[in-house]
Amino acid sequence: MGSKAVDWEFVSDLGKRLQRSADDTLPDASRKCADAQTTMMDAGQGGGLLVVMSFFFAAAFLEDSLERKQTVAGELNRGAQACSRNWEATEKVNSFHVGGN
């Protein structure tokens, strides 16, 4: 059985890509909040309360969504790092056994 090479660049970039994905949602959330604020101002006093309630529910949803995304990104990053360490340890053991024979 041949030795397998670890794609270290892929493994190290995996966490970075996931974190960037989580970070990329922030500008979108900021824009949506600004749009909601503009809608509140345009709605006037009559429809303003409904818009305000919608705004707060949307803000809570966006915050929860971002927290979940960051949590998942962190878990995937830790998992990728653990796989990488396990792979490296396996390669060292395999190299030792192959070199010892």
PDB file of C-alpha atoms in Angstrom:
ATOM      1  CA  MET A   1       0.000   0.000   0.000  1.00  0.00           C
ATOM      2  CA  GLY A   2       1.454   3.347  -1.073  1.00  0.00           C
ATOM      3  CA  SER A   3       1.829   6.369   1.120  1.00  0.00           C
ATOM      4  CA  LYS A   4      -0.846   9.041   0.769  1.00  0.00           C
ATOM      5  CA  ALA A   5       0.161  12.689   0.602  1.00  0.00           C
ATOM      6  CA  VAL A   6      -1.805  15.130   2.718  1.00  0.00           C
ATOM      7  CA  ASP A   7      -3.011  18.210   0.874  1.00  0.00           C
ATOM      8  CA  TRP A   8      -1.808  20.558   3.609  1.00  0.00           C
ATOM      9  CA  GLU A   9      -2.802  23.655   1.651  1.00  0.00           C
ATOM     10  CA  PHE A  10      -6.385  22.415   1.355  1.00  0.00           C
ATOM     11  CA  VAL A  11      -6.561  21.478   5.032  1.00  0.00           C
ATOM     12  CA  SER A  12      -5.138  24.795   6.219  1.00  0.00           C
ATOM     13  CA  ASP A  13      -7.327  26.835   3.859  1.00  0.00           C
ATOM     14  CA  LEU A  14     -10.489  24.947   4.818  1.00  0.00           C
ATOM     15  CA  GLY A  15     -10.912  26.767   8.124  1.00  0.00           C
ATOM     16  CA  LYS A  16     -10.021  30.093   6.534  1.00  0.00           C
ATOM     17  CA  ARG A  17     -12.639  29.637   3.799  1.00  0.00           C
ATOM     18  CA  LEU A  18     -15.298  28.733   6.349  1.00  0.00           C
ATOM     19  CA  GLN A  19     -14.439  31.732   8.518  1.00  0.00           C
ATOM     20  CA  ARG A  20     -14.531  34.060   5.489  1.00  0.00           C
ATOM     21  CA  SER A  21     -17.944  32.649   4.627  1.00  0.00           C
ATOM     22  CA  ALA A  22     -19.204  33.523   8.104  1.00  0.00           C
ATOM     23  CA  ASP A  23     -17.610  36.982   7.917  1.00  0.00           C
ATOM     24  CA  ASP A  24     -19.160  37.644   4.512  1.00  0.00           C
ATOM     25  CA  THR A  25     -22.642  37.517   6.037  1.00  0.00           C
ATOM     26  CA  LEU A  26     -21.983  40.582   8.191  1.00  0.00           C
ATOM     27  CA  PRO A  27     -22.085  43.204   5.401  1.00  0.00           C
ATOM     28  CA  ASP A  28     -25.313  41.653   4.120  1.00  0.00           C
ATOM     29  CA  ALA A  29     -26.855  41.739   7.595  1.00  0.00           C
ATOM     30  CA  SER A  30     -25.759  45.352   8.017  1.00  0.00           C
ATOM     31  CA  ARG A  31     -27.353  46.310   4.689  1.00  0.00           C
ATOM     32  CA  LYS A  32     -30.609  44.566   5.603  1.00  0.00           C
ATOM     33  CA  CYS A  33     -30.743  46.409   8.921  1.00  0.00           C
ATOM     34  CA  ALA A  34     -30.198  49.733   7.130  1.00  0.00           C
ATOM     35  CA  ASP A  35     -32.984  48.842   4.675  1.00  0.00           C
ATOM     36  CA  ALA A  36     -35.291  48.019   7.591  1.00  0.00           C
ATOM     37  CA  GLN A  37     -34.495  51.357   9.214  1.00  0.00           C
ATOM     38  CA  THR A  38     -35.310  53.187   5.969  1.00  0.00           C
ATOM     39  CA  THR A  39     -38.590  51.278   5.701  1.00  0.00           C
ATOM     40  CA  MET A  40     -39.433  52.240   9.289  1.00  0.00           C
ATOM     41  CA  MET A  41     -38.882  55.906   8.519  1.00  0.00           C
ATOM     42  CA  ASP A  42     -40.947  55.683   5.319  1.00  0.00           C
ATOM     43  CA  ALA A  43     -43.848  53.836   6.976  1.00  0.00           C
ATOM     44  CA  GLY A  44     -44.746  56.699   9.274  1.00  0.00           C
ATOM     45  CA  GLN A  45     -46.332  56.389  12.692  1.00  0.00           C
ATOM     46  CA  GLY A  46     -49.218  54.097  11.657  1.00  0.00           C
ATOM     47  CA  GLY A  47     -47.190  51.269  10.109  1.00  0.00           C
ATOM     48  CA  GLY A  48     -44.050  52.045  12.077  1.00  0.00           C
ATOM     49  CA  LEU A  49     -44.834  49.771  15.011  1.00  0.00           C
ATOM     50  CA  LEU A  50     -45.293  46.742  12.756  1.00  0.00           C
ATOM     51  CA  VAL A  51     -42.065  47.548  10.936  1.00  0.00           C
ATOM     52  CA  VAL A  52     -40.219  48.030  14.252  1.00  0.00           C
ATOM     53  CA  MET A  53     -41.411  44.638  15.504  1.00  0.00           C
ATOM     54  CA  SER A  54     -40.403  43.020  12.210  1.00  0.00           C
ATOM     55  CA  PHE A  55     -37.022  44.727  12.415  1.00  0.00           C
ATOM     56  CA  PHE A  56     -36.305  43.359  15.892  1.00  0.00           C
ATOM     57  CA  PHE A  57     -37.405  39.837  14.939  1.00  0.00           C
ATOM     58  CA  ALA A  58     -35.227  40.010  11.816  1.00  0.00           C
ATOM     59  CA  ALA A  59     -32.255  41.328  13.804  1.00  0.00           C
ATOM     60  CA  ALA A  60     -32.606  38.493  16.334  1.00  0.00           C
ATOM     61  CA  PHE A  61     -32.857  35.950  13.507  1.00  0.00           C
ATOM     62  CA  LEU A  62     -29.754  37.343  11.758  1.00  0.00           C
ATOM     63  CA  GLU A  63     -27.768  37.334  14.990  1.00  0.00           C
ATOM     64  CA  ASP A  64     -28.769  33.738  15.754  1.00  0.00           C
ATOM     65  CA  SER A  65     -27.995  32.686  12.185  1.00  0.00           C
ATOM     66  CA  LEU A  66     -24.531  34.259  12.320  1.00  0.00           C
ATOM     67  CA  GLU A  67     -23.756  32.658  15.687  1.00  0.00           C
ATOM     68  CA  ARG A  68     -24.767  29.241  14.349  1.00  0.00           C
ATOM     69  CA  LYS A  69     -22.714  29.719  11.192  1.00  0.00           C
ATOM     70  CA  GLN A  70     -19.653  30.734  13.201  1.00  0.00           C
ATOM     71  CA  THR A  71     -20.147  27.780  15.556  1.00  0.00           C
ATOM     72  CA  VAL A  72     -20.382  25.340  12.643  1.00  0.00           C
ATOM     73  CA  ALA A  73     -17.353  26.934  10.952  1.00  0.00           C
ATOM     74  CA  GLY A  74     -15.370  26.555  14.169  1.00  0.00           C
ATOM     75  CA  GLU A  75     -16.432  22.928  14.602  1.00  0.00           C
ATOM     76  CA  LEU A  76     -15.533  22.093  11.008  1.00  0.00           C
ATOM     77  CA  ASN A  77     -12.194  23.857  11.387  1.00  0.00           C
ATOM     78  CA  ARG A  78     -11.404  21.908  14.576  1.00  0.00           C
ATOM     79  CA  GLY A  79     -12.495  18.681  12.862  1.00  0.00           C
ATOM     80  CA  ALA A  80     -10.274  19.371   9.855  1.00  0.00           C
ATOM     81  CA  GLN A  81      -7.327  20.091  12.145  1.00  0.00           C
ATOM     82  CA  ALA A  82      -7.946  16.875  14.106  1.00  0.00           C
ATOM     83  CA  CYS A  83      -8.114  14.880  10.848  1.00  0.00           C
ATOM     84  CA  SER A  84      -4.905  16.526   9.732  1.00  0.00           C
ATOM     85  CA  ARG A  85      -3.121  15.649  12.997  1.00  0.00           C
ATOM     86  CA  ASN A  86      -4.414  12.066  12.856  1.00  0.00           C
ATOM     87  CA  TRP A  87      -3.311  11.738   9.249  1.00  0.00           C
ATOM     88  CA  GLU A  88       0.131  13.111  10.086  1.00  0.00           C
ATOM     89  CA  ALA A  89       0.476  10.687  13.017  1.00  0.00           C
ATOM     90  CA  THR A  90      -0.589   7.779  10.798  1.00  0.00           C
ATOM     91  CA  GLU A  91       1.939   8.807   8.148  1.00  0.00           C
ATOM     92  CA  LYS A  92       4.690   8.919  10.796  1.00  0.00           C
ATOM     93  CA  VAL A  93       3.761   5.434  12.033  1.00  0.00           C
ATOM     94  CA  ASN A  94       3.609   4.093   8.471  1.00  0.00           C
ATOM     95  CA  SER A  95       6.957   5.705   7.628  1.00  0.00           C
ATOM     96  CA  PHE A  96       8.487   4.182  10.769  1.00  0.00           C
ATOM     97  CA  HIS A  97       7.212   0.697   9.917  1.00  0.00           C
ATOM     98  CA  VAL A  98       8.226   0.959   6.264  1.00  0.00           C
ATOM     99  CA  GLY A  99      11.640   2.349   7.189  1.00  0.00           C
ATOM    100  CA  GLY A 100      12.134  -0.311   9.865  1.00  0.00           C
ATOM    101  CA  ASN A 101      11.585  -3.206   7.440  1.00  0.00           C
TER     102      ASN A 101
END
